[in-house]
């Protein structure tokens, strides 16, 4: 039996106790994986709502101005998944989510309201990658042959180099020489939606990895990596709700509205409030995780049982420094109610569920979504501003003007604009991200933890699952050390 599959059972036959701090997608994924591995899990979430940055906004938190009667939950931010999110989709399926009804699948489509831009044509949607992408490039409306040829050449170059490049290269550096149309209509929207970081500051190595997995990699089940998957249920029902039900059925203890204030070192584990645990997994944002590691005095303390497996107090100090050094980017989501001139609910051109917008500093949204096509009430639109700057009221004003102009909507009433100031870490070249292992029996999970992906749902879920498996494996090694 490998260490990672050994059940977490001590000699007295009772399951070992694990506290997971943070009920976002990484914490939920970690809790599920640890439960499968035999741990008795206790999950703490500071907010009353589960799901972290990918959560539904419920009840009193939805203080919208003119909420249409019967409006379903708004989300903290409009999210897109892709077919290449294999860990996330696999977990959702394991939890009993019906993927076909919960997600609307669309072939890659980055077209604007006037139909120009790049999209995999319907007739090539079942072609194997990268032939579907080739069809999209050759058929891109509004593109000249120079644009198409330059992108094909660059794609072949990146593929020949194994989709790798120097760690210190920016996306702007990687794409220098590509025609402006290719940058404006493909690279920039992809970079902003995947890395949420402006081109000049974004890591080319991470973008190439995303492109490799999304455009050329396999997808989950019958989906291909590049397929866009748009939620047709609110984010709470996409993963948090099913995960909580699965955990409760297996005896996990779930505490919403309980912020963990401090960690205390115990001879053989950790104490939170007055509860003792064999191990703790921090799945809260990096600064909060660093604060908790500090609260344990770990940066000053020797490993008391000598079972750190090479994780030293100076290592914990480095972990804290890396976690605290991460910079962040914002994302704004503007919800609005669209109406046609006759008062009927409006929508996106041709009944599309999603359309790209031409963005500029004074017209900051990159994408619009029609939630009416996604299980919501007719006419409810969501506009996404990645790497957003400035204040909420100004962003909302600019986005509404942009939408009226580019989508030709007669009437657009703002409902609510959510600005997440710390939506993602800034995914910059050569960034040193903290590891999952912090100290003996103390692990971290989250989209910011070292890994190949930018801050995404898939990065969070993978990190949660890997942290639970890493903890299990290290625990096995530690047990061996204790009995030597
Ligand atoms: C507006 C927006 C749009 C996005 N769009 C996309 C997208 O389209 N596609 C995509 O893949 N990703 C997207 N993302 C990124 C994605 O949402 C995140 O990568 C993911 O949700 C991160 O999950 P996490 O578990 O790592 O962290 P979090 O979701 O931040 O979870 C951490 C949790 O810890 C809790 N916590 C904090 N301190 C404590 C404490 N002391 N005690 C107990 N609990 C605590 C917090 O309340 C929180 O619930 C978007 C993010 C935002 C904000």
Coordinates of C-alpha atoms and ligand atoms in Angstrom, one line a residue:
X1 CA 0.0 0.0 0.0
X2 CA 1.4 3.4 -0.9
X3 CA 1.5 6.1 1.9
X4 CA -1.1 8.1 0.1
X5 CA -3.6 5.3 0.1
X6 CA -3.0 4.1 3.7
X7 CA -6.1 4.9 5.8
X8 CA -5.5 7.5 8.5
X9 CA -6.0 5.1 11.4
X10 CA -3.8 5.2 14.5
X11 CA -3.2 2.1 16.7
X12 CA -6.3 2.8 18.8
X13 CA -8.5 2.4 15.7
X14 CA -9.9 5.9 15.8
X15 CA -9.6 8.0 12.6
X16 CA -7.1 10.8 12.8
X17 CA -8.5 14.2 13.1
X18 CA -7.9 16.9 10.5
X19 CA -9.1 20.5 10.7
X20 CA -9.5 22.2 7.3
X21 CA -9.5 26.0 7.6
X22 CA -11.5 27.6 4.8
X23 CA -14.6 26.5 2.9
X24 CA -13.7 27.7 -0.6
X25 CA -13.3 25.2 -3.5
X26 CA -9.8 24.2 -2.3
X27 CA -10.9 23.5 1.2
X28 CA -13.9 21.6 0.1
X29 CA -11.8 19.5 -2.4
X30 CA -9.3 18.9 0.4
X31 CA -12.0 17.9 2.9
X32 CA -13.5 15.4 0.4
X33 CA -10.2 13.8 -0.5
X34 CA -9.1 13.6 3.2
X35 CA -12.4 12.0 4.1
X36 CA -11.9 9.4 1.3
X37 CA -8.4 8.8 2.8
X38 CA -10.0 7.9 6.2
X39 CA -9.5 11.2 8.1
X40 CA -12.2 12.5 10.5
X41 CA -12.6 16.0 9.0
X42 CA -13.7 19.2 10.6
X43 CA -14.2 22.1 8.3
X44 CA -14.2 25.8 9.4
X45 CA -15.5 28.6 7.2
X46 CA -15.3 32.2 8.4
X47 CA -18.2 33.4 6.3
X48 CA -21.8 32.3 6.7
X49 CA -21.7 31.3 3.1
X50 CA -19.6 28.4 1.7
X51 CA -17.6 28.6 -1.5
X52 CA -15.2 31.5 -0.9
X53 CA -14.6 33.6 -4.0
X54 CA -16.7 31.2 -6.1
X55 CA -20.0 31.4 -4.1
X56 CA -23.6 32.4 -4.6
X57 CA -24.6 35.7 -3.0
X58 CA -27.7 34.9 -1.0
X59 CA -30.4 36.5 1.0
X60 CA -29.4 39.8 2.7
X61 CA -26.1 39.9 0.9
X62 CA -27.9 40.5 -2.4
X63 CA -28.9 44.2 -1.8
X64 CA -29.7 44.8 -5.4
X65 CA -31.6 47.9 -6.4
X66 CA -34.4 46.5 -8.5
X67 CA -34.3 42.7 -8.2
X68 CA -36.8 41.1 -10.5
X69 CA -39.3 38.9 -8.7
X70 CA -38.1 35.3 -8.5
X71 CA -34.5 36.2 -9.5
X72 CA -32.2 33.3 -8.6
X73 CA -29.0 33.8 -6.7
X74 CA -26.4 36.1 -8.2
X75 CA -22.9 34.9 -7.9
X76 CA -20.0 36.6 -6.3
X77 CA -18.5 36.7 -9.8
X78 CA -19.4 35.3 -13.2
X79 CA -17.3 32.2 -13.7
X80 CA -16.3 30.2 -16.8
X81 CA -15.0 26.6 -16.7
X82 CA -13.3 24.8 -19.6
X83 CA -13.4 21.1 -20.6
X84 CA -9.7 20.9 -19.5
X85 CA -10.7 21.4 -15.8
X86 CA -10.5 17.6 -15.3
X87 CA -10.0 17.6 -11.6
X88 CA -12.9 20.0 -10.9
X89 CA -15.3 18.3 -13.3
X90 CA -14.3 14.8 -12.0
X91 CA -14.9 16.0 -8.4
X92 CA -18.3 17.5 -9.3
X93 CA -19.3 14.2 -10.9
X94 CA -18.1 12.3 -7.9
X95 CA -20.3 14.5 -5.7
X96 CA -23.4 13.7 -7.8
X97 CA -23.6 16.8 -9.9
X98 CA -25.2 16.2 -13.3
X99 CA -22.6 18.0 -15.5
X100 CA -24.7 18.0 -18.6
X101 CA -27.5 19.9 -17.0
X102 CA -25.4 22.1 -14.7
X103 CA -23.1 23.4 -17.4
X104 CA -23.8 24.7 -20.9
X105 CA -21.0 23.5 -23.2
X106 CA -19.9 25.8 -26.1
X107 CA -17.1 25.3 -28.5
X108 CA -14.3 28.0 -28.1
X109 CA -15.9 31.3 -29.1
X110 CA -14.3 34.7 -28.6
X111 CA -16.4 36.6 -31.1
X112 CA -17.7 40.1 -30.7
X113 CA -21.4 41.2 -31.1
X114 CA -20.8 42.1 -34.8
X115 CA -19.7 38.4 -35.5
X116 CA -16.0 39.2 -36.0
X117 CA -13.3 37.4 -34.1
X118 CA -12.2 33.9 -33.5
X119 CA -14.5 30.9 -32.9
X120 CA -14.4 27.2 -33.7
X121 CA -17.0 26.8 -36.4
X122 CA -19.9 24.4 -35.8
X123 CA -18.8 22.1 -38.6
X124 CA -15.3 21.7 -37.0
X125 CA -16.6 21.4 -33.4
X126 CA -15.9 17.6 -33.4
X127 CA -12.6 17.7 -35.2
X128 CA -9.7 16.5 -33.0
X129 CA -7.5 19.3 -31.5
X130 CA -5.6 21.1 -32.9
X131 CA -7.5 20.8 -36.2
X132 CA -10.6 22.5 -34.6
X133 CA -8.3 25.4 -33.7
X134 CA -6.8 25.5 -37.1
X135 CA -10.3 25.8 -38.6
X136 CA -11.0 28.6 -36.1
X137 CA -7.9 30.5 -37.2
X138 CA -8.5 30.1 -40.9
X139 CA -12.1 31.1 -40.5
X140 CA -11.6 34.1 -38.1
X141 CA -13.9 36.9 -39.4
X142 CA -12.3 40.2 -39.9
X143 CA -8.7 38.7 -39.8
X144 CA -6.3 39.2 -42.8
X145 CA -4.1 36.4 -44.1
X146 CA -1.2 38.0 -42.3
X147 CA -2.9 37.8 -39.0
X148 CA -3.8 34.1 -39.6
X149 CA -0.4 33.2 -40.8
X150 CA 1.4 34.9 -37.9
X151 CA -0.7 33.1 -35.3
X152 CA -0.2 29.7 -37.0
X153 CA 3.5 30.3 -37.1
X154 CA 3.6 31.3 -33.4
X155 CA 1.5 28.3 -32.4
X156 CA 3.8 26.0 -34.2
X157 CA 6.8 27.6 -32.6
X158 CA 5.3 27.3 -29.1
X159 CA 4.4 23.7 -29.7
X160 CA 7.9 22.9 -31.0
X161 CA 9.3 24.4 -27.8
X162 CA 7.0 22.1 -25.7
X163 CA 5.0 25.1 -24.6
X164 CA 7.8 26.3 -22.3
X165 CA 9.7 29.5 -22.2
X166 CA 12.0 31.4 -19.8
X167 CA 10.3 31.9 -16.4
X168 CA 11.0 35.7 -16.5
X169 CA 9.3 36.3 -19.9
X170 CA 6.1 38.3 -19.9
X171 CA 3.1 37.6 -22.2
X172 CA 3.8 40.9 -24.0
X173 CA 7.4 39.7 -24.6
X174 CA 6.3 36.3 -25.8
X175 CA 3.9 37.9 -28.3
X176 CA 6.1 40.7 -29.5
X177 CA 5.9 40.7 -33.3
X178 CA 2.3 39.3 -33.5
X179 CA -0.1 41.6 -35.4
X180 CA -2.2 43.9 -33.1
X181 CA -5.4 42.2 -34.2
X182 CA -4.2 38.8 -32.9
X183 CA -3.1 40.3 -29.7
X184 CA -6.3 42.4 -29.2
X185 CA -8.8 39.7 -30.2
X186 CA -7.1 36.5 -28.9
X187 CA -4.1 36.8 -26.7
X188 CA -5.4 39.7 -24.5
X189 CA -8.8 38.2 -23.8
X190 CA -7.3 34.8 -23.1
X191 CA -4.6 36.2 -20.8
X192 CA -7.0 38.4 -18.9
X193 CA -9.6 35.7 -18.4
X194 CA -7.1 33.0 -17.5
X195 CA -4.4 34.9 -15.6
X196 CA -6.4 38.1 -14.7
X197 CA -3.1 40.0 -15.2
X198 CA -2.3 42.6 -17.9
X199 CA -0.2 41.4 -20.8
X200 CA 2.9 43.4 -19.9
X201 CA 2.9 42.0 -16.3
X202 CA 1.6 38.4 -17.0
X203 CA 3.8 35.3 -16.9
X204 CA 4.3 33.8 -20.4
X205 CA 5.3 30.4 -18.9
X206 CA 1.9 30.1 -17.1
X207 CA -0.1 31.3 -20.2
X208 CA 1.7 28.7 -22.4
X209 CA 0.9 26.0 -19.9
X210 CA -2.8 27.0 -19.9
X211 CA -2.8 27.1 -23.7
X212 CA -1.2 23.7 -23.9
X213 CA -3.7 22.1 -21.6
X214 CA -6.8 24.0 -22.9
X215 CA -6.2 24.0 -26.6
X216 CA -4.2 20.8 -27.1
X217 CA -5.0 18.7 -24.0
X218 CA -7.8 16.3 -23.3
X219 CA -10.9 17.4 -21.6
X220 CA -13.2 15.7 -19.1
X221 CA -15.3 12.9 -20.5
X222 CA -16.7 13.7 -23.9
X223 CA -15.7 17.4 -23.6
X224 CA -12.5 18.7 -25.2
X225 CA -10.0 20.8 -23.3
X226 CA -10.9 24.1 -25.0
X227 CA -14.7 23.8 -24.7
X228 CA -16.2 26.6 -22.7
X229 CA -18.5 25.5 -19.9
X230 CA -20.9 28.1 -18.5
X231 CA -22.7 27.4 -15.2
X232 CA -26.5 27.0 -15.5
X233 CA -26.9 26.8 -11.7
X234 CA -25.6 29.3 -9.2
X235 CA -22.1 28.7 -8.0
X236 CA -23.3 27.4 -4.6
X237 CA -25.0 24.5 -6.3
X238 CA -22.2 23.8 -8.7
X239 CA -19.8 22.4 -6.1
X240 CA -20.1 23.8 -2.5
X241 CA -23.7 22.5 -1.8
X242 CA -23.1 19.0 -3.2
X243 CA -19.7 18.8 -1.4
X244 CA -21.2 19.8 1.9
X245 CA -24.0 17.2 1.6
X246 CA -21.4 14.5 0.7
X247 CA -19.2 15.4 3.7
X248 CA -22.2 15.6 6.1
X249 CA -23.3 12.1 5.0
X250 CA -19.9 10.8 5.9
X251 CA -19.7 12.4 9.3
X252 CA -17.6 15.4 8.6
X253 CA -18.2 18.3 11.0
X254 CA -19.0 21.6 9.2
X255 CA -18.8 25.0 10.9
X256 CA -20.0 28.0 8.8
X257 CA -19.5 31.5 10.3
X258 CA -16.5 30.3 12.5
X259 CA -13.3 32.2 11.7
X260 CA -10.2 30.4 13.1
X261 CA -8.4 33.1 15.1
X262 CA -5.2 31.2 16.1
X263 CA -3.3 27.9 15.8
X264 CA -1.6 26.4 18.9
X265 CA 1.1 23.8 18.6
X266 CA 0.5 20.6 20.6
X267 CA 3.1 17.9 21.2
X268 CA 1.5 15.7 18.5
X269 CA -0.5 18.1 16.4
X270 CA -2.5 21.3 16.7
X271 CA -5.1 23.0 18.8
X272 CA -7.8 25.3 17.4
X273 CA -10.0 26.9 20.1
X274 CA -10.3 24.0 22.5
X275 CA -10.1 21.2 20.0
X276 CA -7.1 19.0 19.3
X277 CA -6.2 17.8 15.8
X278 CA -3.6 15.5 14.4
X279 CA -3.1 17.8 11.5
X280 CA -4.3 21.1 10.0
X281 CA -4.8 22.1 6.4
X282 CA -5.0 25.9 5.8
X283 CA -7.3 26.5 2.8
X284 CA -7.8 30.3 3.5
X285 CA -6.3 33.1 1.5
X286 CA -2.5 33.5 1.6
X287 CA -2.3 36.5 4.0
X288 CA -4.7 34.8 6.4
X289 CA -2.8 31.6 6.2
X290 CA 0.5 33.5 6.9
X291 CA -1.2 35.2 9.9
X292 CA -2.3 31.8 11.3
X293 CA 1.2 30.3 10.8
X294 CA 2.6 33.3 12.7
X295 CA 0.0 32.9 15.4
X296 CA 1.5 29.5 16.1
X297 CA 4.9 31.1 16.6
X298 CA 6.2 28.6 14.1
X299 CA 8.7 31.0 12.6
X300 CA 10.4 31.0 16.0
X301 CA 9.9 27.5 17.2
X302 CA 11.9 24.3 16.8
X303 CA 9.9 21.3 15.5
X304 CA 9.1 19.7 18.9
X305 CA 8.7 16.1 17.9
X306 CA 11.5 16.1 15.3
X307 CA 9.2 14.7 12.7
X308 CA 9.1 17.7 10.3
X309 CA 10.5 15.6 7.4
X310 CA 12.9 18.4 6.5
X311 CA 10.4 21.2 7.2
X312 CA 12.2 23.6 9.5
X313 CA 11.2 26.8 11.3
X314 CA 13.3 28.8 8.8
X315 CA 11.3 27.0 6.0
X316 CA 8.1 28.2 7.7
X317 CA 9.5 31.7 7.8
X318 CA 10.2 31.6 4.1
X319 CA 6.6 30.2 3.5
X320 CA 5.2 33.2 5.4
X321 CA 7.3 35.7 3.5
X322 CA 6.3 34.2 0.1
X323 CA 2.6 34.1 1.1
X324 CA 2.7 37.7 2.3
X325 CA 4.6 38.9 -0.8
X326 CA 1.9 37.9 -3.3
X327 CA 0.2 40.9 -5.0
X328 CA -3.4 40.7 -6.1
X329 CA -5.6 41.8 -9.0
X330 CA -9.3 42.7 -8.9
X331 CA -12.3 41.5 -10.9
X332 CA -15.6 43.4 -11.2
X333 CA -18.9 41.8 -12.2
X334 CA -21.8 44.1 -13.2
X335 CA -25.3 42.7 -13.2
X336 CA -27.9 44.6 -15.2
X337 CA -31.5 44.1 -16.5
X338 CA -31.8 44.5 -20.3
X339 CA -35.0 45.6 -22.0
X340 CA -35.9 46.0 -25.6
X341 CA -37.7 49.2 -26.9
X342 CA -41.1 47.4 -26.4
X343 CA -40.3 46.7 -22.8
X344 CA -39.7 43.0 -23.3
X345 CA -36.6 41.5 -21.8
X346 CA -33.5 42.1 -23.9
X347 CA -30.5 39.8 -24.5
X348 CA -27.3 39.4 -26.4
X349 CA -27.2 39.4 -30.2
X350 CA -28.5 36.2 -31.8
X351 CA -29.6 34.8 -28.4
X352 CA -25.9 34.1 -27.5
X353 CA -25.1 33.1 -24.0
X354 CA -21.8 34.9 -24.1
X355 CA -20.1 37.5 -26.3
X356 CA -16.7 39.2 -26.3
X357 CA -16.7 43.0 -25.8
X358 CA -14.1 45.4 -27.3
X359 CA -12.4 46.8 -24.2
X360 CA -10.4 49.9 -23.6
X361 CA -9.5 51.9 -20.4
X362 CA -12.9 53.8 -20.5
X363 CA -14.8 50.6 -21.8
X364 CA -13.4 48.1 -19.4
X365 CA -15.5 44.9 -19.7
X366 CA -14.1 42.0 -21.8
X367 CA -17.2 39.7 -21.8
X368 CA -20.9 39.8 -21.4
X369 CA -23.1 36.8 -20.4
X370 CA -26.8 36.4 -20.8
X371 CA -27.9 34.7 -17.5
X372 CA -31.4 34.3 -19.1
X373 CA -29.8 31.7 -21.4
X374 CA -28.1 30.1 -18.4
X375 CA -31.1 29.3 -16.2
X376 CA -31.7 32.8 -14.9
X377 CA -34.5 35.2 -15.6
X378 CA -34.8 36.7 -19.1
X379 CA -32.9 39.9 -19.6
X380 CA -30.4 39.4 -16.7
X381 CA -26.9 40.2 -18.1
X382 CA -23.5 39.9 -16.4
X383 CA -20.5 41.9 -17.5
X384 CA -17.0 40.9 -16.5
X385 CA -14.1 43.3 -16.0
X386 CA -10.9 41.3 -15.4
X387 CA -7.9 43.1 -13.9
X388 CA -10.3 45.9 -13.0
X389 CA -9.1 49.3 -11.8
X390 CA -10.8 52.1 -9.9
X391 CA -14.0 52.3 -7.9
X392 CA -17.2 50.4 -8.2
X393 CA -19.5 53.3 -9.2
X394 CA -17.2 54.4 -12.0
X395 CA -16.7 50.9 -13.3
X396 CA -20.5 50.4 -13.4
X397 CA -21.0 53.6 -15.2
X398 CA -18.4 52.8 -17.8
X399 CA -19.6 49.2 -18.3
X400 CA -23.2 50.3 -18.9
X401 CA -22.2 52.9 -21.4
X402 CA -20.0 50.3 -23.1
X403 CA -22.7 47.7 -23.2
X404 CA -25.3 50.2 -24.6
X405 CA -23.0 51.2 -27.4
X406 CA -21.6 47.8 -28.3
X407 CA -24.7 45.7 -27.8
X408 CA -27.3 48.3 -29.0
X409 CA -29.5 47.7 -26.0
X410 CA -32.4 50.2 -25.6
X411 CA -32.5 50.0 -21.8
X412 CA -30.1 48.6 -19.3
X413 CA -30.8 49.0 -15.6
X414 CA -28.0 48.3 -13.2
X415 CA -28.8 45.7 -10.5
X416 CA -25.6 45.1 -8.6
X417 CA -21.8 45.5 -9.2
X418 CA -19.5 43.3 -7.2
X419 CA -15.8 44.2 -7.1
X420 CA -13.5 41.6 -5.6
X421 CA -10.4 43.5 -4.8
X422 CA -8.4 40.3 -4.2
X423 CA -9.9 38.2 -6.9
X424 CA -6.7 36.4 -7.9
X425 CA -3.0 36.7 -7.2
X426 CA -1.1 38.7 -9.9
X427 CA 0.4 35.9 -12.1
X428 CA 3.7 37.6 -12.9
X429 CA 6.9 36.2 -14.5
X430 CA 9.2 34.2 -12.2
X431 CA 6.7 34.4 -9.3
X432 CA 7.7 32.3 -6.2
X433 CA 4.5 30.8 -4.9
X434 CA 4.5 29.1 -1.5
X435 CA 4.6 25.3 -1.3
X436 CA 1.8 23.1 0.0
X437 CA 3.9 21.8 3.0
X438 CA 4.4 24.5 5.7
X439 CA 5.5 22.4 8.7
X440 CA 5.0 19.1 10.3
X441 CA 1.3 18.2 10.0
X442 CA 0.5 21.7 8.7
X443 CA -0.3 22.0 5.0
X444 CA -1.7 24.7 2.8
X445 CA -4.2 24.5 -0.1
X446 CA -5.5 27.3 -2.4
X447 CA -5.3 28.6 -5.9
X448 CA -2.1 30.6 -4.9
X449 CA -0.1 27.5 -3.8
X450 CA 2.8 26.5 -6.1
X451 CA 1.5 24.7 -9.2
X452 CA 1.3 25.0 -12.9
X453 CA -2.0 26.9 -13.1
X454 CA -3.0 30.5 -12.5
X455 CA -5.7 31.4 -9.9
X456 CA -8.6 29.3 -11.1
X457 CA -11.2 26.8 -9.9
X458 CA -9.0 24.0 -11.3
X459 CA -5.9 25.3 -9.5
X460 CA -7.9 25.5 -6.3
X461 CA -9.4 22.0 -6.6
X462 CA -6.1 20.4 -7.6
X463 CA -4.3 22.1 -4.8
X464 CA -6.9 20.9 -2.2
X465 CA -6.7 17.3 -3.4
X466 CA -2.9 17.3 -3.6
X467 CA -2.5 18.8 -0.1
X468 CA -4.7 16.1 1.4
X469 CA -2.7 13.4 -0.4
X470 CA 0.6 15.1 0.5
X471 CA -0.4 15.3 4.2
X472 CA -1.4 11.6 4.1
X473 CA 1.9 10.6 2.5
X474 CA 4.0 12.8 4.9
X475 CA 2.1 11.4 7.8
X476 CA 3.0 7.9 6.7
X477 CA 6.6 8.9 6.5
X478 CA 6.5 10.6 9.8
X479 CA 5.0 7.5 11.4
X480 CA 7.9 5.5 10.0
X481 CA 10.3 8.0 11.5
X482 CA 8.7 7.8 14.9
X483 CA 9.0 4.0 15.1
X484 CA 12.5 3.8 13.8
Ligands
LIG1 C1 -15.0 37.7 -9.6 C2 -14.2 36.4 -9.8 C3 -14.3 35.7 -11.0 C4 -13.5 34.6 -11.2 N1 -13.7 33.9 -12.4 C5 -13.1 32.7 -12.6 C6 -13.4 32.0 -13.7 O1 -14.1 32.4 -14.6 N2 -12.8 30.7 -13.9 C7 -12.0 30.2 -12.9 O2 -11.5 29.1 -13.0 N3 -11.7 31.0 -11.8 C8 -12.2 32.2 -11.6 N4 -12.0 32.9 -10.5 C9 -11.0 32.4 -9.5 C10 -11.6 31.3 -8.5 O3 -12.9 31.8 -8.0 C11 -10.7 31.1 -7.4 O4 -9.4 30.6 -8.0 C12 -11.1 30.0 -6.4 O5 -12.4 30.2 -6.0 C13 -10.2 30.1 -5.2 O6 -10.6 29.1 -4.2 P1 -9.7 28.9 -2.9 O7 -10.4 27.9 -2.1 O8 -8.3 28.8 -3.2 O9 -9.8 30.3 -2.1 P2 -11.1 31.1 -1.5 O10 -12.3 30.9 -2.4 O11 -10.6 32.5 -1.2 O12 -11.4 30.4 -0.1 C14 -10.8 30.7 1.1 C15 -11.9 30.6 2.2 O13 -11.3 30.7 3.5 C16 -12.2 31.4 4.3 N5 -11.4 31.9 5.4 C17 -10.5 33.0 5.4 N6 -10.0 33.1 6.6 C18 -10.5 32.2 7.4 C19 -10.3 31.8 8.8 N7 -9.5 32.4 9.6 N8 -11.1 30.7 9.3 C20 -11.9 30.1 8.5 N9 -12.1 30.4 7.2 C21 -11.4 31.4 6.7 C22 -12.8 32.5 3.4 O14 -14.0 33.0 3.9 C23 -13.0 31.7 2.1 O15 -14.3 31.1 2.0 C24 -12.7 34.1 -10.2 C25 -12.6 34.7 -9.0 C26 -13.3 35.9 -8.8 C27 -13.2 36.6 -7.5

